[in-house]
XYZ file of C-alpha atoms in Angstrom:
560
model
C -32.135 -9.703 1.877
C -29.769 -7.243 1.155
C -28.876 -8.100 -2.862
C -26.707 -5.433 -4.495
C -26.507 -2.115 -4.875
C -27.052 0.269 -7.878
C -24.546 1.489 -9.049
C -26.522 3.518 -11.943
C -27.697 5.585 -9.066
C -26.515 6.484 -5.910
C -29.474 5.218 -3.032
C -31.575 7.229 -1.459
C -31.505 7.752 2.413
C -34.782 6.397 2.976
C -33.788 3.546 0.362
C -30.941 2.998 2.783
C -33.214 3.069 5.770
C -35.742 0.398 4.715
C -32.332 -1.617 4.129
C -30.979 -1.168 7.490
C -34.217 -1.886 9.064
C -34.932 -5.372 7.086
C -31.342 -5.926 8.121
C -32.273 -4.963 11.878
C -34.986 -8.139 11.958
C -32.442 -10.617 10.745
C -30.768 -9.302 13.581
C -32.710 -9.556 16.449
C -32.072 -13.638 16.471
C -28.505 -12.750 16.906
C -27.138 -12.935 20.735
C -24.139 -13.759 21.131
C -21.941 -11.941 19.392
C -18.047 -12.124 19.245
C -15.645 -10.114 21.370
C -12.968 -10.591 19.047
C -13.685 -7.378 16.435
C -14.222 -7.905 12.844
C -11.276 -5.808 11.428
C -11.504 -4.352 8.070
C -8.576 -2.849 6.391
C -9.036 -0.471 3.305
C -6.100 0.164 1.230
C -6.490 2.276 -1.437
C -3.782 2.886 -4.075
C -1.636 6.530 -5.062
C -3.876 8.255 -3.537
C -2.258 11.846 -2.406
C -2.097 13.086 0.281
C -4.533 16.511 -0.823
C -7.233 14.170 -2.297
C -9.550 13.839 0.207
C -12.078 16.367 1.335
C -10.959 17.569 4.736
C -7.527 17.704 3.210
C -9.338 20.653 1.453
C -9.347 18.711 -2.345
C -11.844 19.782 -4.825
C -12.710 16.281 -5.534
C -15.625 15.649 -3.535
C -15.281 12.058 -0.815
C -18.424 12.987 1.088
C -17.778 9.204 2.364
C -14.268 9.469 3.351
C -15.019 13.019 5.116
C -17.989 11.139 7.555
C -15.853 8.112 8.582
C -12.964 10.093 9.233
C -14.738 12.714 11.793
C -16.604 10.350 12.864
C -13.422 8.609 14.317
C -9.830 8.916 14.517
C -7.946 11.048 11.589
C -4.224 9.734 11.427
C -2.385 12.968 10.919
C 1.473 12.107 11.419
C 1.374 8.530 9.448
C 3.622 7.308 7.448
C 4.053 4.404 4.535
C 6.236 3.817 1.982
C 6.761 5.455 -1.518
C 5.662 2.877 -3.977
C 3.421 -0.550 -3.948
C 5.038 -3.301 -2.873
C 7.061 -2.127 0.153
C 3.940 -0.893 2.043
C 1.829 -3.620 1.169
C 4.614 -6.198 2.717
C 5.203 -3.897 5.644
C 1.457 -4.056 6.715
C 1.313 -7.737 6.074
C 4.162 -8.474 8.466
C 4.564 -5.548 10.607
C 8.753 -5.794 9.485
C 10.838 -3.369 7.600
C 11.761 -3.545 3.920
C 15.421 -4.263 5.294
C 14.199 -7.553 7.493
C 12.062 -8.595 4.371
C 14.707 -8.245 1.326
C 12.592 -5.922 -0.434
C 14.166 -2.852 -0.134
C 14.564 -1.910 -3.405
C 11.667 -0.863 -6.256
C 9.030 -3.388 -6.890
C 8.082 -6.774 -7.271
C 7.784 -6.459 -10.764
C 5.357 -9.532 -13.189
C 8.820 -11.373 -14.917
C 10.597 -11.568 -11.387
C 11.062 -14.739 -9.357
C 10.871 -13.311 -6.112
C 7.952 -12.665 -3.579
C 7.339 -11.950 -0.023
C 9.800 -14.441 1.423
C 7.886 -17.180 2.872
C 9.468 -17.519 6.372
C 7.365 -14.440 7.184
C 4.106 -15.221 9.600
C 1.471 -12.550 7.775
C -1.324 -10.934 9.163
C -3.626 -13.134 8.178
C -2.047 -16.494 9.404
C -1.626 -14.838 12.925
C -5.850 -13.875 12.442
C -6.782 -17.090 11.377
C -4.631 -18.799 14.302
C -7.416 -17.613 16.639
C -10.406 -18.317 14.888
C -10.784 -15.199 12.369
C -12.092 -15.815 8.599
C -9.636 -14.250 6.487
C -10.799 -12.795 3.117
C -8.854 -10.315 0.798
C -10.197 -8.298 -1.936
C -8.145 -6.347 -4.545
C -4.668 -5.978 -5.546
C -2.146 -8.070 -4.065
C 1.509 -7.139 -5.643
C 3.480 -9.445 -3.061
C 4.691 -11.942 -6.035
C 3.369 -15.014 -7.137
C 5.965 -16.843 -9.244
C 5.243 -20.153 -7.564
C 1.972 -21.347 -5.876
C 3.734 -20.943 -2.100
C 3.432 -17.453 -2.733
C 0.059 -16.732 -3.381
C -2.723 -15.030 -0.941
C -4.695 -18.402 -0.477
C -0.958 -19.926 0.795
C -0.344 -16.264 2.559
C -3.300 -16.618 5.087
C -6.041 -15.511 3.533
C -9.237 -18.370 2.725
C -10.608 -16.715 -0.224
C -8.792 -14.204 -2.552
C -10.099 -11.989 -5.792
C -8.363 -9.717 -7.461
C -5.323 -9.048 -8.931
C -1.329 -10.300 -8.797
C 0.252 -7.479 -10.764
C 0.502 -3.917 -9.631
C -1.399 -2.439 -12.170
C -3.718 -3.340 -15.134
C -7.106 -1.863 -16.999
C -9.650 -1.622 -14.696
C -11.896 -3.203 -17.298
C -10.770 -6.586 -19.025
C -8.121 -7.066 -16.381
C -5.411 -7.382 -18.804
C -1.719 -5.963 -18.622
C 0.810 -5.494 -20.669
C 4.471 -5.317 -18.966
C 6.624 -4.602 -22.085
C 5.496 -5.787 -25.587
C 4.727 -9.807 -26.476
C 4.011 -9.533 -22.058
C 0.625 -9.943 -21.570
C -1.569 -11.466 -19.967
C -5.023 -11.801 -17.907
C -4.867 -11.008 -14.403
C -8.055 -11.231 -12.439
C -8.243 -14.174 -9.853
C -10.447 -16.269 -7.820
C -8.556 -18.291 -4.982
C -5.690 -20.206 -7.064
C -7.401 -19.765 -10.575
C -7.764 -16.985 -13.606
C -11.311 -16.261 -13.089
C -12.430 -15.936 -16.989
C -16.470 -15.703 -15.720
C -15.684 -12.484 -14.262
C -14.365 -11.100 -17.618
C -17.122 -9.107 -18.533
C -16.050 -5.654 -18.802
C -17.025 -4.222 -15.017
C -14.764 -1.939 -13.443
C -13.277 -2.603 -10.915
C -13.561 -1.084 -7.968
C -17.800 -1.994 -8.337
C -16.352 -5.359 -8.910
C -14.501 -5.709 -5.732
C -17.140 -4.322 -3.820
C -19.804 -6.339 -4.568
C -17.591 -9.082 -3.713
C -17.343 -8.072 -0.325
C -20.763 -7.334 0.285
C -20.785 -11.194 -1.062
C -18.592 -12.193 1.829
C -20.066 -10.274 4.328
C -23.578 -11.501 3.546
C -22.925 -15.131 3.752
C -20.613 -14.409 6.438
C -22.259 -15.345 10.758
C -21.668 -11.930 11.875
C -21.270 -14.133 15.046
C -17.761 -15.250 14.002
C -14.865 -13.201 13.532
C -13.811 -11.688 10.400
C -10.786 -9.879 8.571
C -11.705 -8.062 5.144
C -8.284 -7.092 3.634
C -9.447 -4.649 0.802
C -6.966 -3.073 -1.663
C -8.912 -1.406 -4.517
C -7.163 -0.952 -7.690
C -8.111 2.907 -7.336
C -6.578 5.498 -8.148
C -3.576 3.997 -9.069
C -3.052 4.320 -13.604
C -4.397 3.589 -16.096
C -6.899 6.647 -15.199
C -10.404 4.953 -15.961
C -13.366 5.634 -14.611
C -17.019 5.260 -15.688
C -18.795 8.031 -17.661
C -20.955 9.377 -14.422
C -18.563 10.255 -12.529
C -17.507 12.584 -14.626
C -20.334 14.577 -14.012
C -19.623 17.175 -10.767
C -15.685 17.693 -12.515
C -16.217 19.003 -15.795
C -14.655 22.300 -14.479
C -11.452 20.851 -14.266
C -9.440 21.516 -17.200
C -6.363 19.073 -16.324
C -7.991 15.783 -18.374
C -5.470 13.945 -15.857
C -7.147 15.496 -13.028
C -10.575 14.965 -14.106
C -10.123 11.698 -14.577
C -8.499 11.038 -11.445
C -11.069 13.049 -10.007
C -13.938 10.676 -11.289
C -12.126 7.727 -10.093
C -11.858 8.942 -6.833
C -15.406 10.011 -6.120
C -16.195 6.226 -7.603
C -14.067 4.746 -4.642
C -15.411 6.949 -2.132
C -19.230 5.610 -3.274
C -17.792 2.147 -3.229
C -16.478 2.724 0.434
C -19.908 3.929 1.525
C -21.716 0.691 0.285
C -19.015 -1.221 2.048
C -20.075 0.503 4.820
C -23.776 0.141 4.865
C -22.692 -3.806 3.935
C -21.467 -3.976 7.188
C -24.183 -2.175 9.134
C -26.979 -3.913 7.492
C -25.285 -8.058 7.786
C -24.834 -6.765 11.304
C -20.775 -6.347 11.358
C -20.886 -2.556 12.100
C -20.849 -1.972 16.025
C -18.559 -4.984 16.627
C -16.020 -3.507 13.227
C -13.038 -1.893 13.143
C -12.859 0.119 9.918
C -9.234 1.305 8.849
C -8.529 3.000 5.579
C -5.115 3.939 4.263
C -3.428 5.122 0.883
C -0.072 2.883 0.034
C 1.757 5.919 -0.932
C 1.424 9.395 -2.137
C 0.273 10.700 -5.360
C 1.819 10.953 -8.660
C 0.790 14.470 -10.334
C 1.596 13.261 -13.908
C -0.878 11.009 -12.874
C -3.746 13.787 -11.561
C -2.782 12.971 -7.895
C -1.693 15.843 -5.525
C 0.293 15.977 -2.432
C -0.007 19.850 -1.563
C 1.063 20.930 0.269
C 3.925 18.429 0.895
C 7.282 18.465 -1.029
C 7.635 15.275 -3.726
C 5.518 12.860 -4.636
C 5.056 8.568 -5.305
C 8.084 6.896 -5.391
C 10.465 9.637 -3.198
C 11.080 9.630 0.592
C 9.929 13.125 0.371
C 6.676 14.014 2.947
C 4.706 13.516 -0.573
C 5.764 10.594 -1.344
C 5.506 9.059 2.290
C 3.029 10.541 4.540
C -0.503 8.798 3.685
C -3.946 9.830 3.891
C -5.330 7.467 7.020
C -8.179 7.124 9.481
C -9.430 4.613 12.060
C -13.657 4.601 12.312
C -15.177 2.402 15.069
C -17.731 2.275 17.043
C -15.588 0.196 19.818
C -13.211 4.036 19.670
C -12.720 5.565 23.061
C -12.368 9.101 21.681
C -14.106 9.296 18.949
C -14.366 12.596 16.480
C -10.505 13.109 17.396
C -7.165 14.001 15.464
C -4.248 11.769 16.457
C -1.025 13.801 15.886
C 1.320 11.276 17.105
C 3.761 9.171 14.995
C 1.792 6.168 13.391
C 3.968 3.779 10.533
C 1.638 1.282 8.481
C 4.020 -1.602 10.221
C 1.875 -0.762 13.515
C -1.345 -2.205 11.777
C 0.298 -5.758 12.280
C 0.946 -6.293 16.081
C -2.190 -4.204 16.544
C -4.780 -6.077 14.936
C -3.484 -9.232 16.488
C -3.777 -7.326 19.698
C -7.081 -6.240 18.692
C -7.594 -9.861 17.812
C -6.583 -11.190 21.574
C -3.740 -13.181 18.917
C 0.163 -13.682 19.988
C 2.867 -12.567 18.535
C 5.855 -15.039 19.099
C 8.623 -13.874 21.581
C 11.669 -14.775 19.021
C 9.861 -12.696 16.444
C 11.642 -9.178 15.804
C 8.633 -6.997 14.741
C 9.378 -3.667 13.438
C 5.969 -2.331 13.915
C 3.956 -1.121 17.642
C 0.614 -2.184 19.233
C -0.664 1.642 18.507
C -4.521 1.287 19.857
C -4.526 3.275 23.291
C -2.599 6.154 21.161
C -5.366 6.003 18.924
C -8.684 5.304 20.747
C -7.391 7.170 24.019
C -4.608 9.825 23.094
C -2.144 7.810 24.699
C 1.614 9.230 23.696
C 2.395 7.042 20.851
C 5.319 3.780 21.646
C 6.933 4.550 18.245
C 9.865 7.219 18.766
C 11.603 6.284 15.239
C 10.642 5.425 11.643
C 13.398 3.912 8.661
C 11.709 5.072 5.854
C 13.971 2.774 4.249
C 17.887 1.761 3.425
C 18.243 1.021 -0.610
C 21.546 -0.028 -1.505
C 20.883 -0.697 -5.019
C 19.299 2.213 -6.124
C 21.457 5.143 -8.168
C 24.521 5.983 -5.913
C 24.299 9.947 -5.477
C 27.075 11.526 -7.374
C 28.337 14.030 -4.472
C 27.784 11.784 -1.992
C 30.264 9.673 0.227
C 31.675 8.289 3.687
C 33.396 11.542 3.701
C 30.374 13.950 3.402
C 28.834 11.309 6.114
C 31.483 11.954 9.078
C 32.897 8.657 8.648
C 29.626 7.160 9.706
C 27.935 6.547 6.861
C 28.260 6.659 2.797
C 25.441 9.545 1.825
C 25.434 8.485 -1.163
C 23.408 5.665 -0.407
C 19.317 6.128 -0.534
C 18.049 6.388 2.776
C 15.629 8.420 4.900
C 14.779 8.429 8.450
C 12.861 9.533 11.223
C 13.392 10.111 15.072
C 10.959 12.187 16.474
C 10.742 15.753 15.232
C 14.153 14.988 12.844
C 13.983 13.720 9.504
C 17.691 12.485 7.476
C 17.365 12.118 4.202
C 20.801 10.759 2.208
C 21.284 10.032 -1.301
C 18.953 10.650 -4.005
C 15.430 11.132 -2.494
C 13.570 11.323 -5.817
C 11.674 14.409 -7.405
C 11.469 16.731 -5.254
C 9.332 19.749 -6.407
C 6.392 21.460 -4.644
C 3.165 20.698 -6.874
C 0.770 23.604 -5.947
C -2.759 22.420 -7.278
C -2.866 25.179 -9.829
C -0.316 23.823 -11.994
C -3.196 20.905 -13.060
C -3.397 23.128 -16.334
C -3.928 21.492 -19.479
C -0.638 20.761 -20.301
C -0.486 19.155 -16.757
C 2.733 19.681 -13.803
C 4.991 21.263 -15.661
C 8.204 23.517 -14.478
C 6.703 26.477 -15.452
C 3.913 26.248 -13.277
C 6.048 24.065 -10.057
C 8.445 25.289 -7.521
C 11.850 23.638 -9.309
C 14.222 22.337 -7.253
C 17.649 21.303 -8.686
C 19.658 17.858 -6.992
C 22.578 18.748 -8.602
C 24.044 21.424 -5.861
C 26.155 18.781 -4.739
C 24.149 17.656 -1.736
C 23.376 14.181 -0.832
C 22.357 14.930 2.968
C 19.177 17.098 3.970
C 17.896 17.522 7.607
C 14.180 19.104 8.418
C 12.668 18.935 11.485
C 9.462 18.114 10.598
C 6.993 19.097 13.009
C 7.887 22.710 12.487
C 8.616 22.536 8.937
C 6.127 20.167 7.419
C 6.525 20.822 4.005
C 10.485 20.489 4.188
C 11.444 24.310 3.136
C 14.472 24.545 5.650
C 17.590 22.312 5.019
C 19.294 22.318 8.836
C 21.872 19.923 7.904
C 24.710 22.427 8.360
C 22.547 24.038 11.257
C 22.552 21.143 13.571
C 25.753 18.233 12.634
C 25.704 16.829 15.741
C 21.936 15.878 14.760
C 23.114 14.480 11.539
C 25.498 12.336 12.929
C 23.010 11.052 15.444
C 20.712 10.164 12.348
C 23.747 8.807 10.814
C 24.624 6.668 13.205
C 20.816 5.505 13.893
C 21.162 4.711 9.859
C 24.289 2.616 10.458
C 22.820 0.951 13.392
C 19.511 -0.537 11.510
C 21.733 -1.502 8.750
C 23.501 -3.933 10.362
C 20.437 -5.858 11.169
C 19.177 -5.637 7.152
C 19.001 -8.971 4.751
C 20.701 -8.925 1.615
C 18.310 -7.850 -1.286
C 16.533 -9.917 -3.089
C 15.840 -8.051 -6.723
C 16.407 -11.108 -8.942
C 16.411 -10.495 -12.962
C 13.374 -10.906 -15.138
C 12.617 -14.816 -15.793
C 11.177 -15.769 -19.259
C 9.266 -18.688 -18.191
C 7.254 -16.172 -16.946
C 5.530 -14.799 -19.911
C 1.837 -15.195 -19.846
C 1.559 -16.974 -23.267
C 3.329 -20.429 -22.044
C 0.457 -19.935 -19.003
C -2.576 -19.730 -20.901
C -2.437 -16.229 -21.444
C -3.114 -15.691 -17.747
C -0.150 -13.864 -14.851
C 0.540 -16.730 -12.600
C 3.152 -18.857 -10.694
C 5.408 -20.512 -12.971
C 8.219 -21.928 -11.238
C 8.395 -25.950 -10.816
C 9.719 -26.914 -8.111
C 9.351 -30.736 -9.001
C 11.558 -30.083 -12.336
C 14.354 -28.262 -10.306
C 14.490 -31.607 -7.952
C 14.803 -34.046 -11.069
C 18.024 -31.876 -12.230
C 19.809 -32.116 -8.896
C 19.071 -35.588 -8.894
C 20.201 -36.227 -12.233
C 23.290 -34.590 -11.683
C 23.819 -36.788 -8.624
C 23.272 -39.829 -10.462
C 25.921 -38.450 -12.978
C 28.562 -38.035 -9.707
C 29.380 -34.421 -11.053
C 32.054 -32.675 -9.078
C 29.316 -29.700 -9.825
C 28.559 -27.543 -6.163
C 24.703 -27.973 -5.953
C 23.176 -24.992 -7.858
C 21.333 -22.289 -4.697
C 18.806 -20.220 -4.907
C 19.225 -17.172 -7.161
C 20.742 -14.502 -5.234
C 22.212 -12.164 -7.726
C 21.293 -7.994 -7.305
C 19.936 -6.406 -10.565
C 20.555 -3.232 -10.473
C 17.660 -1.216 -11.998
C 18.326 1.907 -13.822
C 15.031 2.948 -14.522
C 12.815 5.351 -11.230
C 11.163 2.880 -8.882
C 7.393 2.900 -9.731
C 4.325 0.632 -9.873
C 3.473 0.272 -13.562
C 5.795 -0.111 -16.533
C 4.681 0.874 -19.852
C 0.835 1.233 -18.939
C -0.594 3.669 -21.297
C -3.048 6.498 -19.265
C -6.512 6.775 -20.832
């Protein structure tokens, strides 16, 4: 039998060989394999573009390097700049402007979640016989029971509902007095797992359990959304051993966390092989957004960081590893976006997408597997009408086509246009990770107070966004502004409600979890009907709230 791998020390090659040999004996009896591939989607959290061995990092990632080298590296791959948006686009195949989640993240106290009228990826896979399991970070809202992962298509869920929390205690404070436990098994708090186990290891053990109990002749979809390497920066002591030479404490902790994550993915891959899934599996690896230099991440040589629409915030590490690939050991430089996984995986699973559903993703399997041209020619990075407006932006600055005070970004073929306030725009070189951390003295500092509200770059020729071409090519600027305007006409209203005091874990047994009660609302409505009051029916809140703080995936989280 397989059992759990020892986390105290890595398995030696001969031990792995013996293990796989035992598994091979067990699998001799299995003959009828499913024609539908096993789909394994691994999402890392806040991993910077440079933070993988094959991008030149000083952090050792032998597993990621090997899987990527034997598969297809995606070197023109884009996600969203923060947590919720990337996850929502992966699971729906739709841009944020088409789900109402175009502003910031879903915060723990907000009565908000991924809109219930969107068919999710696991729901579509279940339709064609897949067993669907999620392990890790949800961060798509939970204020109602209908918003929970198990109600959105997953047979099982083990993980956290919020955007961040302690890796050992699984406890999260959103603000003073708003603290609670955040570890779930399906729809209930997983108090039995409150044993101080590091989340990266605990999630990997759960993945091993799922694979051990599943029949490999039946198709499985595994969505593994690791908490690592998001702050708070915590890792088991033994992973620090190889990084004593890194002076910056945040970078050193981050490196230890990433090493642990790399080992976890090695153990997941080993389990896939041991239990007979690997030969008919497709493993996809992705980061959810760029790294945060202040929390140890590096996007060098890209500009900007997590939370921005510069390349450092949205261009991600990504690769596909699978025995089913036709062209293994290659690099794909075609345009790929996180929304593309939805139609691609449904197509691979032999599923159907309803014709009346307007998706923003494309089936890009032939692009990845066979090296064909990508069907994608553009990406709407986002339009956020609520984000702080650029002081110098105006409709006039946008040639009467677009108000450049609005934060937006779009890519059309080689060209990328940004308007409004794109966010922190420095290039943070590796040497800036001194003991003091990234500071103005180490970075190539760029000030945005120069009256600009429009930027244009040829990303193919200038991937580091060093040469703004907006004045040289006004015709291209106008063309992209018109494209933005066209996209904006299809946008749905922003969903960003104010906090609800009923969300406080103190009112819910010390646990973050659903608090919205539908029955109570119905009783109140029937009461008002009985009283024959002429007041209008209360419609669901659509109140929009301007967030003064910079969008981030954590609030008041200590890094230690």
